[in-house]
C-alpha cells in the first residue's frame, strides 16, 4: 500500500472510532427531526446507544456477505448495541420471516441486504408502522416508502471500471479488432445488477455497434434495459459455468473468446472453470475476464493469470459507514448521506451514502489487498 493509501485507511478507521466515541458522548436527545446535508431527516426516538439492531444478510454461500455481516456485527456490539445477524440462504421467504422476527423482537433499526429488492415491502411497512428505521445495505430495496437510507458502493462506477479496463487492455480506441466478447449480467432480482451492467455497457456498446467487438453467441443486449436477458439468477457460479459451456460449445468450435465481461467474482469463477475445462490455457489463449469483490478464490485466480481484474469494494468501509448511520439514527442525529438523486426505488429517492470502488489487478494484489489487511499474504499463497 502506498503511504497515502495507508494514511487514508488509517484516517478513515480513526474517524469512525472517534465518530462513534463522539456520538457516545453527545447524548443528543434527538426527539425532533434533524435535516441532513442532502435533505435526509431522522425522527428516531434518539438518545443513547443501545438496543437491538437487526442485520439481514442474503446468504453465507458467498464470501463477501460473511465478511460484511461479521464486520458490522462486531462494530455494533463494540458501540454498545445488541444485534441479531441472520442469513437467509438466498431464500426470499426466509429473509421475510427473519425480518418479521426482528420487528417483533423490538429492533430499533434494520440493516437489510435484500435477496429480491422488490419483495420486502410488506415486511418493512410493518417495521415502519412501529417506528423502526431501515437502512438498505449494498442493494437498494424497491417499491416501498419504508426504506430510510441506502449505503452502498457506487454500483454504476463498478461497471464503468470493468468497461474501461476492457477498453484499455484491448486498446479499443486504436486497435482494429475485431475482438470476440461474451457479456454476462448479474441476478435479475438484484437492483445492483442493472447498474453494474449499465456502467460497463455504456463503455462497450459503442464498440459492439461499430463491429470492433463481436459477440458470437448473439447474447448482446441492444440496450442497457435488456440486461436481464443475460442475467444469471442468484449470482450462481454453477449457472455461469454452464452458460459459458453452452456458449463455447455452440459458437467457438472454430474461434477463441478474447474477453468475458463478468459483473462479479462468483460468476467469473464459473466462467473460469468453464474456460479451463474447454482447454484454454493461462498465459496463452486465456481471455481477459473481469470481476468484482476480490473473493479469495478469484484473487488466487488473478495471481494464476486466470482473471485480469476485480473491482474491490472494501466492505469494511461499508460496515464502518453503516455502523455510523445506525448510531446517528438511534441518537436522533443527522444521518450522513452524500447522494440524494441517484437511487429512486419507484416510491421515493432514497438518501444514500456511496463509497468508491477500486480496480485490483495481479500487480496490485499485495499493495491493495494484503497491505490493507483485507487478506493475509498466506491466505493467497504469497
Ligand atoms: C453485490 C456484489 C455481489 C453480488 C452477489 C451484489 O448485490 O453488490 O458485491 O457480488 O451481489 O452477491
mmCIF file of C-alpha atoms and ligand atoms in Angstrom:
data_model
loop_
_atom_site.group_PDB
_atom_site.id
_atom_site.type_symbol
_atom_site.label_atom_id
_atom_site.label_comp_id
_atom_site.label_asym_id
_atom_site.label_seq_id
_atom_site.Cartn_x
_atom_site.Cartn_y
_atom_site.Cartn_z
ATOM 1 C CA UNK A 1 0.000 0.000 0.000
ATOM 2 C CA UNK A 2 1.308 3.473 -0.798
ATOM 3 C CA UNK A 3 1.914 5.851 2.040
ATOM 4 C CA UNK A 4 -1.078 7.934 1.020
ATOM 5 C CA UNK A 5 -3.419 4.955 0.809
ATOM 6 C CA UNK A 6 -2.277 3.779 4.195
ATOM 7 C CA UNK A 7 -2.864 7.223 5.598
ATOM 8 C CA UNK A 8 -6.351 7.407 4.116
ATOM 9 C CA UNK A 9 -7.198 3.973 5.535
ATOM 10 C CA UNK A 10 -5.871 4.895 8.945
ATOM 11 C CA UNK A 11 -7.687 8.210 8.920
ATOM 12 C CA UNK A 12 -10.942 6.521 7.955
ATOM 13 C CA UNK A 13 -10.578 3.976 10.747
ATOM 14 C CA UNK A 14 -9.677 6.645 13.247
ATOM 15 C CA UNK A 15 -12.556 8.882 12.266
ATOM 16 C CA UNK A 16 -15.017 6.037 12.705
ATOM 17 C CA UNK A 17 -13.721 5.294 16.178
ATOM 18 C CA UNK A 18 -13.738 8.961 17.034
ATOM 19 C CA UNK A 19 -17.116 9.392 15.347
ATOM 20 C CA UNK A 20 -18.723 6.648 17.402
ATOM 21 C CA UNK A 21 -16.960 7.894 20.532
ATOM 22 C CA UNK A 22 -18.104 11.439 19.878
ATOM 23 C CA UNK A 23 -21.634 10.208 19.297
ATOM 24 C CA UNK A 24 -21.481 8.275 22.530
ATOM 25 C CA UNK A 25 -20.567 11.360 24.499
ATOM 26 C CA UNK A 26 -23.021 13.748 22.873
ATOM 27 C CA UNK A 27 -26.167 12.060 24.128
ATOM 28 C CA UNK A 28 -28.351 14.093 21.806
ATOM 29 C CA UNK A 29 -31.960 13.593 22.936
ATOM 30 C CA UNK A 30 -32.958 13.760 19.259
ATOM 31 C CA UNK A 31 -36.675 13.998 19.785
ATOM 32 C CA UNK A 32 -37.158 16.460 16.946
ATOM 33 C CA UNK A 33 -36.334 15.680 13.322
ATOM 34 C CA UNK A 34 -32.997 16.924 12.048
ATOM 35 C CA UNK A 35 -32.140 17.646 8.456
ATOM 36 C CA UNK A 36 -29.040 16.166 6.861
ATOM 37 C CA UNK A 37 -26.925 17.924 4.231
ATOM 38 C CA UNK A 38 -28.738 16.119 1.437
ATOM 39 C CA UNK A 39 -32.183 16.714 2.891
ATOM 40 C CA UNK A 40 -32.458 13.462 4.852
ATOM 41 C CA UNK A 41 -34.241 13.577 8.145
ATOM 42 C CA UNK A 42 -34.256 11.377 11.182
ATOM 43 C CA UNK A 43 -37.102 11.080 13.593
ATOM 44 C CA UNK A 44 -35.882 8.178 15.701
ATOM 45 C CA UNK A 45 -36.506 8.160 19.419
ATOM 46 C CA UNK A 46 -32.955 9.305 19.943
ATOM 47 C CA UNK A 47 -30.774 9.306 22.985
ATOM 48 C CA UNK A 48 -28.246 6.720 23.979
ATOM 49 C CA UNK A 49 -26.578 3.963 22.033
ATOM 50 C CA UNK A 50 -28.024 0.571 22.777
ATOM 51 C CA UNK A 51 -30.968 -1.644 21.928
ATOM 52 C CA UNK A 52 -31.412 -4.280 19.274
ATOM 53 C CA UNK A 53 -30.230 -3.828 15.678
ATOM 54 C CA UNK A 54 -31.377 -6.406 13.108
ATOM 55 C CA UNK A 55 -28.931 -7.317 10.345
ATOM 56 C CA UNK A 56 -30.453 -9.335 7.480
ATOM 57 C CA UNK A 57 -27.883 -10.740 5.036
ATOM 58 C CA UNK A 58 -28.704 -12.731 1.890
ATOM 59 C CA UNK A 59 -26.518 -15.840 2.028
ATOM 60 C CA UNK A 60 -23.480 -17.432 3.576
ATOM 61 C CA UNK A 61 -22.603 -19.055 0.254
ATOM 62 C CA UNK A 62 -20.693 -16.001 -0.956
ATOM 63 C CA UNK A 63 -17.595 -14.948 0.889
ATOM 64 C CA UNK A 64 -18.335 -11.261 0.819
ATOM 65 C CA UNK A 65 -21.594 -11.494 2.790
ATOM 66 C CA UNK A 66 -19.892 -13.457 5.562
ATOM 67 C CA UNK A 67 -17.289 -10.709 5.865
ATOM 68 C CA UNK A 68 -19.907 -7.964 5.652
ATOM 69 C CA UNK A 69 -22.099 -9.482 8.375
ATOM 70 C CA UNK A 70 -19.264 -10.278 10.752
ATOM 71 C CA UNK A 71 -17.679 -6.846 10.491
ATOM 72 C CA UNK A 72 -20.903 -4.888 11.003
ATOM 73 C CA UNK A 73 -21.956 -7.140 13.869
ATOM 74 C CA UNK A 74 -18.639 -6.600 15.656
ATOM 75 C CA UNK A 75 -18.734 -2.834 15.189
ATOM 76 C CA UNK A 76 -22.261 -2.509 16.520
ATOM 77 C CA UNK A 77 -21.546 -4.698 19.524
ATOM 78 C CA UNK A 78 -18.459 -2.628 20.306
ATOM 79 C CA UNK A 79 -20.579 0.515 20.131
ATOM 80 C CA UNK A 80 -22.965 -0.875 22.750
ATOM 81 C CA UNK A 81 -25.751 -2.463 20.669
ATOM 82 C CA UNK A 82 -27.300 -5.897 20.772
ATOM 83 C CA UNK A 83 -27.545 -7.471 17.357
ATOM 84 C CA UNK A 84 -29.449 -10.152 15.523
ATOM 85 C CA UNK A 85 -27.411 -11.215 12.482
ATOM 86 C CA UNK A 86 -29.335 -13.516 10.127
ATOM 87 C CA UNK A 87 -28.511 -15.174 6.811
ATOM 88 C CA UNK A 88 -31.332 -16.386 4.568
ATOM 89 C CA UNK A 89 -29.717 -18.914 2.238
ATOM 90 C CA UNK A 90 -30.770 -16.742 -0.719
ATOM 91 C CA UNK A 91 -34.430 -17.597 0.045
ATOM 92 C CA UNK A 92 -36.784 -14.648 -0.056
ATOM 93 C CA UNK A 93 -39.399 -16.166 2.301
ATOM 94 C CA UNK A 94 -36.741 -16.950 4.850
ATOM 95 C CA UNK A 95 -35.475 -13.365 4.732
ATOM 96 C CA UNK A 96 -39.016 -12.024 5.178
ATOM 97 C CA UNK A 97 -39.633 -14.169 8.243
ATOM 98 C CA UNK A 98 -36.268 -13.164 9.716
ATOM 99 C CA UNK A 99 -37.217 -9.509 9.289
ATOM 100 C CA UNK A 100 -40.623 -10.145 10.900
ATOM 101 C CA UNK A 101 -38.903 -11.730 13.895
ATOM 102 C CA UNK A 102 -36.575 -8.747 14.212
ATOM 103 C CA UNK A 103 -39.556 -6.386 14.126
ATOM 104 C CA UNK A 104 -41.408 -8.405 16.774
ATOM 105 C CA UNK A 105 -38.295 -8.522 18.940
ATOM 106 C CA UNK A 106 -38.265 -4.723 19.176
ATOM 107 C CA UNK A 107 -35.354 -3.857 16.875
ATOM 108 C CA UNK A 108 -34.643 -0.126 16.666
ATOM 109 C CA UNK A 109 -33.025 -0.234 13.230
ATOM 110 C CA UNK A 110 -32.947 -2.870 10.486
ATOM 111 C CA UNK A 111 -29.993 -3.193 8.147
ATOM 112 C CA UNK A 112 -31.089 -5.235 5.146
ATOM 113 C CA UNK A 113 -29.074 -6.619 2.238
ATOM 114 C CA UNK A 114 -32.031 -7.892 0.250
ATOM 115 C CA UNK A 115 -32.233 -11.024 -1.856
ATOM 116 C CA UNK A 116 -35.076 -9.781 -4.028
ATOM 117 C CA UNK A 117 -35.199 -5.993 -3.963
ATOM 118 C CA UNK A 118 -38.915 -5.983 -4.817
ATOM 119 C CA UNK A 119 -40.160 -8.455 -2.211
ATOM 120 C CA UNK A 120 -39.777 -6.795 1.169
ATOM 121 C CA UNK A 121 -42.417 -4.048 1.032
ATOM 122 C CA UNK A 122 -44.961 -5.608 3.416
ATOM 123 C CA UNK A 123 -42.422 -6.696 5.998
ATOM 124 C CA UNK A 124 -40.767 -3.278 6.007
ATOM 125 C CA UNK A 125 -44.057 -1.401 6.117
ATOM 126 C CA UNK A 126 -44.852 -3.335 9.315
ATOM 127 C CA UNK A 127 -41.474 -2.177 10.642
ATOM 128 C CA UNK A 128 -42.164 1.442 9.684
ATOM 129 C CA UNK A 129 -45.524 1.301 11.468
ATOM 130 C CA UNK A 130 -43.585 0.589 14.667
ATOM 131 C CA UNK A 131 -41.171 3.470 14.044
ATOM 132 C CA UNK A 132 -38.301 1.164 13.084
ATOM 133 C CA UNK A 133 -35.839 2.705 10.645
ATOM 134 C CA UNK A 134 -34.488 0.743 7.713
ATOM 135 C CA UNK A 135 -31.100 1.001 6.013
ATOM 136 C CA UNK A 136 -30.783 -0.833 2.690
ATOM 137 C CA UNK A 137 -27.323 -2.361 2.757
ATOM 138 C CA UNK A 138 -25.411 -2.643 -0.533
ATOM 139 C CA UNK A 139 -28.616 -3.415 -2.508
ATOM 140 C CA UNK A 140 -31.499 -0.983 -2.858
ATOM 141 C CA UNK A 141 -34.974 -2.086 -1.717
ATOM 142 C CA UNK A 142 -37.590 -1.105 -4.269
ATOM 143 C CA UNK A 143 -41.281 -0.289 -4.408
ATOM 144 C CA UNK A 144 -41.793 0.884 -0.834
ATOM 145 C CA UNK A 145 -41.620 4.094 1.191
ATOM 146 C CA UNK A 146 -40.385 2.043 4.126
ATOM 147 C CA UNK A 147 -36.691 2.352 3.400
ATOM 148 C CA UNK A 148 -34.998 5.309 5.043
ATOM 149 C CA UNK A 149 -31.396 5.184 3.860
ATOM 150 C CA UNK A 150 -29.187 3.323 1.427
ATOM 151 C CA UNK A 151 -25.477 2.643 1.873
ATOM 152 C CA UNK A 152 -23.509 1.084 -0.944
ATOM 153 C CA UNK A 153 -20.545 1.335 -3.237
ATOM 154 C CA UNK A 154 -21.117 3.322 -6.394
ATOM 155 C CA UNK A 155 -22.622 0.480 -8.436
ATOM 156 C CA UNK A 156 -22.600 2.233 -11.815
ATOM 157 C CA UNK A 157 -18.928 3.073 -11.237
ATOM 158 C CA UNK A 158 -18.190 -0.633 -10.659
ATOM 159 C CA UNK A 159 -19.417 -1.335 -14.200
ATOM 160 C CA UNK A 160 -17.603 1.677 -15.618
ATOM 161 C CA UNK A 161 -14.334 0.421 -14.137
ATOM 162 C CA UNK A 162 -14.889 -3.005 -15.752
ATOM 163 C CA UNK A 163 -15.780 -1.498 -19.153
ATOM 164 C CA UNK A 164 -12.867 0.960 -19.085
ATOM 165 C CA UNK A 165 -10.474 -1.832 -18.127
ATOM 166 C CA UNK A 166 -11.536 -3.885 -21.163
ATOM 167 C CA UNK A 167 -11.306 -0.824 -23.392
ATOM 168 C CA UNK A 168 -7.786 -0.002 -22.204
ATOM 169 C CA UNK A 169 -6.436 -3.544 -22.236
ATOM 170 C CA UNK A 170 -7.649 -4.190 -25.791
ATOM 171 C CA UNK A 171 -6.785 -0.608 -26.845
ATOM 172 C CA UNK A 172 -10.194 -0.391 -28.430
ATOM 173 C CA UNK A 173 -9.674 3.227 -29.451
ATOM 174 C CA UNK A 174 -6.678 2.397 -31.649
ATOM 175 C CA UNK A 175 -6.625 -1.347 -32.446
ATOM 176 C CA UNK A 176 -8.620 -2.568 -35.429
ATOM 177 C CA UNK A 177 -10.038 -5.735 -33.873
ATOM 178 C CA UNK A 178 -12.465 -7.342 -34.127
ATOM 179 C CA UNK A 179 -12.321 -8.995 -30.713
ATOM 180 C CA UNK A 180 -14.767 -11.638 -29.530
ATOM 181 C CA UNK A 181 -16.683 -10.761 -26.375
ATOM 182 C CA UNK A 182 -19.123 -12.678 -24.183
ATOM 183 C CA UNK A 183 -21.039 -10.441 -21.766
ATOM 184 C CA UNK A 184 -22.770 -11.662 -18.596
ATOM 185 C CA UNK A 185 -25.019 -9.829 -16.142
ATOM 186 C CA UNK A 186 -25.973 -10.426 -12.516
ATOM 187 C CA UNK A 187 -29.123 -11.731 -10.892
ATOM 188 C CA UNK A 188 -32.313 -10.286 -12.433
ATOM 189 C CA UNK A 189 -33.822 -9.696 -8.954
ATOM 190 C CA UNK A 190 -30.838 -7.641 -7.734
ATOM 191 C CA UNK A 191 -31.182 -3.925 -8.391
ATOM 192 C CA UNK A 192 -27.383 -3.548 -8.367
ATOM 193 C CA UNK A 193 -27.006 -5.824 -11.370
ATOM 194 C CA UNK A 194 -28.678 -3.253 -13.621
ATOM 195 C CA UNK A 195 -26.210 -0.555 -12.530
ATOM 196 C CA UNK A 196 -23.172 -2.816 -12.972
ATOM 197 C CA UNK A 197 -24.270 -3.747 -16.470
ATOM 198 C CA UNK A 198 -25.171 -0.195 -17.494
ATOM 199 C CA UNK A 199 -21.827 1.151 -16.309
ATOM 200 C CA UNK A 200 -19.919 -1.398 -18.372
ATOM 201 C CA UNK A 201 -22.225 -1.373 -21.388
ATOM 202 C CA UNK A 202 -22.137 2.418 -21.708
ATOM 203 C CA UNK A 203 -18.404 1.997 -22.365
ATOM 204 C CA UNK A 204 -18.525 -1.167 -24.517
ATOM 205 C CA UNK A 205 -21.747 -0.976 -26.540
ATOM 206 C CA UNK A 206 -20.371 1.665 -28.966
ATOM 207 C CA UNK A 207 -17.578 -0.793 -29.878
ATOM 208 C CA UNK A 208 -20.126 -3.586 -30.373
ATOM 209 C CA UNK A 209 -22.150 -1.283 -32.603
ATOM 210 C CA UNK A 210 -19.086 -0.319 -34.634
ATOM 211 C CA UNK A 211 -18.111 -4.005 -35.050
ATOM 212 C CA UNK A 212 -14.836 -3.763 -33.136
ATOM 213 C CA UNK A 213 -16.294 -6.111 -30.544
ATOM 214 C CA UNK A 214 -18.337 -9.068 -31.800
ATOM 215 C CA UNK A 215 -20.483 -11.374 -29.690
ATOM 216 C CA UNK A 216 -20.582 -14.790 -31.444
ATOM 217 C CA UNK A 217 -23.262 -16.152 -29.080
ATOM 218 C CA UNK A 218 -25.568 -13.283 -30.023
ATOM 219 C CA UNK A 219 -26.123 -12.662 -26.284
ATOM 220 C CA UNK A 220 -25.553 -8.975 -26.685
ATOM 221 C CA UNK A 221 -28.209 -6.689 -25.176
ATOM 222 C CA UNK A 222 -29.281 -3.983 -27.646
ATOM 223 C CA UNK A 223 -29.741 -1.513 -24.789
ATOM 224 C CA UNK A 224 -28.963 -1.362 -21.085
ATOM 225 C CA UNK A 225 -32.604 -2.115 -20.339
ATOM 226 C CA UNK A 226 -32.259 -5.577 -21.916
ATOM 227 C CA UNK A 227 -29.671 -6.668 -19.330
ATOM 228 C CA UNK A 228 -31.948 -9.274 -17.720
ATOM 229 C CA UNK A 229 -31.801 -11.347 -20.906
ATOM 230 C CA UNK A 230 -28.220 -12.296 -19.963
ATOM 231 C CA UNK A 231 -28.698 -12.241 -16.155
ATOM 232 C CA UNK A 232 -27.572 -15.216 -14.062
ATOM 233 C CA UNK A 233 -30.217 -15.969 -11.432
ATOM 234 C CA UNK A 234 -28.928 -15.897 -7.836
ATOM 235 C CA UNK A 235 -25.414 -14.966 -8.981
ATOM 236 C CA UNK A 236 -24.673 -18.691 -9.060
ATOM 237 C CA UNK A 237 -21.226 -19.910 -10.052
ATOM 238 C CA UNK A 238 -22.582 -23.209 -11.416
ATOM 239 C CA UNK A 239 -25.140 -21.420 -13.615
ATOM 240 C CA UNK A 240 -22.468 -19.113 -15.035
ATOM 241 C CA UNK A 241 -20.282 -22.131 -15.736
ATOM 242 C CA UNK A 242 -22.966 -23.995 -17.656
ATOM 243 C CA UNK A 243 -23.958 -20.863 -19.563
ATOM 244 C CA UNK A 244 -20.324 -20.357 -20.586
ATOM 245 C CA UNK A 245 -20.049 -24.049 -21.549
ATOM 246 C CA UNK A 246 -23.108 -23.658 -23.773
ATOM 247 C CA UNK A 247 -21.794 -20.518 -25.433
ATOM 248 C CA UNK A 248 -18.378 -22.072 -26.082
ATOM 249 C CA UNK A 249 -19.807 -25.330 -27.422
ATOM 250 C CA UNK A 250 -22.286 -23.658 -29.718
ATOM 251 C CA UNK A 251 -20.186 -20.796 -31.072
ATOM 252 C CA UNK A 252 -16.478 -21.313 -30.586
ATOM 253 C CA UNK A 253 -15.577 -24.534 -32.403
ATOM 254 C CA UNK A 254 -13.500 -22.534 -34.871
ATOM 255 C CA UNK A 255 -12.538 -19.472 -32.834
ATOM 256 C CA UNK A 256 -11.400 -18.252 -29.423
ATOM 257 C CA UNK A 257 -13.076 -15.900 -26.991
ATOM 258 C CA UNK A 258 -10.990 -12.779 -26.266
ATOM 259 C CA UNK A 259 -12.961 -11.117 -23.451
ATOM 260 C CA UNK A 260 -15.610 -12.136 -20.956
ATOM 261 C CA UNK A 261 -17.417 -9.305 -19.208
ATOM 262 C CA UNK A 262 -18.334 -10.790 -15.846
ATOM 263 C CA UNK A 263 -20.051 -8.463 -13.374
ATOM 264 C CA UNK A 264 -18.687 -10.194 -10.263
ATOM 265 C CA UNK A 265 -16.387 -12.838 -8.905
ATOM 266 C CA UNK A 266 -18.933 -15.601 -8.268
ATOM 267 C CA UNK A 267 -19.809 -15.575 -11.986
ATOM 268 C CA UNK A 268 -16.169 -15.145 -13.003
ATOM 269 C CA UNK A 269 -15.291 -18.274 -11.062
ATOM 270 C CA UNK A 270 -17.800 -20.368 -13.031
ATOM 271 C CA UNK A 271 -16.650 -18.819 -16.301
ATOM 272 C CA UNK A 272 -13.034 -19.611 -15.428
ATOM 273 C CA UNK A 273 -13.938 -23.227 -14.611
ATOM 274 C CA UNK A 274 -15.636 -23.480 -17.980
ATOM 275 C CA UNK A 275 -12.633 -21.999 -19.805
ATOM 276 C CA UNK A 276 -10.379 -24.460 -18.054
ATOM 277 C CA UNK A 277 -12.477 -27.474 -18.978
ATOM 278 C CA UNK A 278 -12.695 -26.220 -22.548
ATOM 279 C CA UNK A 279 -8.922 -26.278 -22.863
ATOM 280 C CA UNK A 280 -7.990 -22.596 -22.539
ATOM 281 C CA UNK A 281 -4.505 -22.045 -21.091
ATOM 282 C CA UNK A 282 -3.422 -19.119 -18.850
ATOM 283 C CA UNK A 283 -0.664 -17.076 -20.424
ATOM 284 C CA UNK A 284 -1.517 -18.490 -23.870
ATOM 285 C CA UNK A 285 -5.095 -18.174 -25.144
ATOM 286 C CA UNK A 286 -6.885 -17.400 -21.868
ATOM 287 C CA UNK A 287 -9.321 -14.489 -22.391
ATOM 288 C CA UNK A 288 -9.493 -11.329 -20.350
ATOM 289 C CA UNK A 289 -12.066 -11.915 -17.598
ATOM 290 C CA UNK A 290 -13.418 -9.161 -15.324
ATOM 291 C CA UNK A 291 -14.840 -9.487 -11.831
ATOM 292 C CA UNK A 292 -15.883 -7.759 -8.635
ATOM 293 C CA UNK A 293 -15.486 -8.351 -4.875
ATOM 294 C CA UNK A 294 -11.902 -9.621 -4.605
ATOM 295 C CA UNK A 295 -13.145 -13.006 -3.343
ATOM 296 C CA UNK A 296 -10.255 -15.152 -2.210
ATOM 297 C CA UNK A 297 -10.619 -17.810 -4.918
ATOM 298 C CA UNK A 298 -10.674 -15.103 -7.579
ATOM 299 C CA UNK A 299 -7.644 -13.293 -6.205
ATOM 300 C CA UNK A 300 -5.814 -16.602 -6.320
ATOM 301 C CA UNK A 301 -7.003 -16.957 -9.928
ATOM 302 C CA UNK A 302 -5.718 -13.466 -10.706
ATOM 303 C CA UNK A 303 -2.302 -14.469 -9.421
ATOM 304 C CA UNK A 304 -2.507 -17.511 -11.746
ATOM 305 C CA UNK A 305 -3.435 -15.310 -14.760
ATOM 306 C CA UNK A 306 -6.985 -16.660 -14.973
ATOM 307 C CA UNK A 307 -8.697 -13.384 -14.147
ATOM 308 C CA UNK A 308 -7.460 -9.988 -15.318
ATOM 309 C CA UNK A 309 -9.036 -7.763 -12.691
ATOM 310 C CA UNK A 310 -11.531 -7.482 -9.904
ATOM 311 C CA UNK A 311 -13.338 -4.415 -8.658
ATOM 312 C CA UNK A 312 -12.593 -4.327 -4.971
ATOM 313 C CA UNK A 313 -15.139 -2.922 -2.586
ATOM 314 C CA UNK A 314 -13.536 -2.768 0.834
ATOM 315 C CA UNK A 315 -16.597 -3.998 2.668
ATOM 316 C CA UNK A 316 -15.028 -2.921 5.946
ATOM 317 C CA UNK A 317 -15.599 0.710 4.956
ATOM 318 C CA UNK A 318 -19.249 -0.037 4.122
ATOM 319 C CA UNK A 319 -19.683 -1.616 7.552
ATOM 320 C CA UNK A 320 -17.990 1.379 9.181
ATOM 321 C CA UNK A 321 -20.354 3.758 7.408
ATOM 322 C CA UNK A 322 -23.475 1.748 8.225
ATOM 323 C CA UNK A 323 -22.495 1.399 11.894
ATOM 324 C CA UNK A 324 -22.165 5.162 11.994
ATOM 325 C CA UNK A 325 -25.568 5.638 10.329
ATOM 326 C CA UNK A 326 -27.220 3.251 12.798
ATOM 327 C CA UNK A 327 -25.691 5.182 15.666
ATOM 328 C CA UNK A 328 -26.811 8.503 14.198
ATOM 329 C CA UNK A 329 -30.347 7.193 13.747
ATOM 330 C CA UNK A 330 -30.613 5.810 17.265
ATOM 331 C CA UNK A 331 -29.315 9.048 18.739
ATOM 332 C CA UNK A 332 -31.615 11.172 16.597
ATOM 333 C CA UNK A 333 -28.661 12.889 14.981
ATOM 334 C CA UNK A 334 -28.244 13.997 11.397
ATOM 335 C CA UNK A 335 -27.597 10.939 9.267
ATOM 336 C CA UNK A 336 -24.691 11.418 6.895
ATOM 337 C CA UNK A 337 -25.519 10.912 3.190
ATOM 338 C CA UNK A 338 -23.708 12.023 0.016
ATOM 339 C CA UNK A 339 -26.210 11.292 -2.774
ATOM 340 C CA UNK A 340 -29.851 12.314 -2.853
ATOM 341 C CA UNK A 341 -30.524 11.865 -6.579
ATOM 342 C CA UNK A 342 -29.436 8.531 -7.967
ATOM 343 C CA UNK A 343 -31.380 5.827 -6.185
ATOM 344 C CA UNK A 344 -35.084 6.123 -6.959
ATOM 345 C CA UNK A 345 -36.821 2.984 -5.703
ATOM 346 C CA UNK A 346 -40.063 3.662 -7.553
ATOM 347 C CA UNK A 347 -41.679 5.281 -4.491
ATOM 348 C CA UNK A 348 -39.007 7.714 -3.369
ATOM 349 C CA UNK A 349 -35.439 8.758 -3.937
ATOM 350 C CA UNK A 350 -33.629 7.061 -1.098
ATOM 351 C CA UNK A 351 -30.944 9.213 0.584
ATOM 352 C CA UNK A 352 -27.720 7.314 0.015
ATOM 353 C CA UNK A 353 -24.124 7.105 1.070
ATOM 354 C CA UNK A 354 -21.947 5.934 -1.827
ATOM 355 C CA UNK A 355 -18.418 4.633 -1.359
ATOM 356 C CA UNK A 356 -15.742 4.373 -4.061
ATOM 357 C CA UNK A 357 -14.837 1.001 -5.600
ATOM 358 C CA UNK A 358 -11.327 0.389 -6.985
ATOM 359 C CA UNK A 359 -9.681 -1.833 -9.571
ATOM 360 C CA UNK A 360 -7.259 -4.510 -8.369
ATOM 361 C CA UNK A 361 -5.050 -6.495 -10.763
ATOM 362 C CA UNK A 362 -2.366 -9.108 -10.239
ATOM 363 C CA UNK A 363 0.176 -6.285 -9.839
ATOM 364 C CA UNK A 364 -1.731 -4.552 -7.048
ATOM 365 C CA UNK A 365 -2.940 -7.555 -5.045
ATOM 366 C CA UNK A 366 -0.190 -7.051 -2.496
ATOM 367 C CA UNK A 367 -0.390 -3.282 -2.196
ATOM 368 C CA UNK A 368 -4.197 -3.102 -2.128
ATOM 369 C CA UNK A 369 -5.394 -6.307 -0.502
ATOM 370 C CA UNK A 370 -2.550 -7.525 1.679
ATOM 371 C CA UNK A 371 -1.093 -4.268 2.987
ATOM 372 C CA UNK A 372 -4.567 -3.054 3.936
ATOM 373 C CA UNK A 373 -5.095 -6.217 5.976
ATOM 374 C CA UNK A 374 -8.036 -7.415 3.817
ATOM 375 C CA UNK A 375 -6.125 -10.676 3.297
ATOM 376 C CA UNK A 376 -3.070 -12.193 4.867
ATOM 377 C CA UNK A 377 -0.321 -12.976 2.365
ATOM 378 C CA UNK A 378 -0.584 -16.619 3.459
ATOM 379 C CA UNK A 379 -4.334 -16.689 2.568
ATOM 380 C CA UNK A 380 -3.308 -16.077 -1.026
ATOM 381 C CA UNK A 381 -0.304 -18.371 -1.090
ATOM 382 C CA UNK A 382 2.054 -15.355 -1.217
HETATM 383 C C1 LIG B 1 -23.187 -7.104 -4.653
HETATM 384 C C2 LIG B 1 -21.936 -7.729 -5.203
HETATM 385 C C3 LIG B 1 -22.049 -9.243 -5.170
HETATM 386 C C4 LIG B 1 -23.380 -9.720 -5.729
HETATM 387 C C5 LIG B 1 -23.589 -11.194 -5.492
HETATM 388 C C6 LIG B 1 -24.377 -7.639 -5.390
HETATM 389 O O1 LIG B 1 -25.541 -7.043 -4.942
HETATM 390 O O2 LIG B 1 -23.110 -5.684 -4.753
HETATM 391 O O3 LIG B 1 -20.821 -7.300 -4.461
HETATM 392 O O4 LIG B 1 -21.031 -9.804 -5.921
HETATM 393 O O5 LIG B 1 -24.442 -9.035 -5.161
HETATM 394 O O6 LIG B 1 -23.715 -11.484 -4.151
#
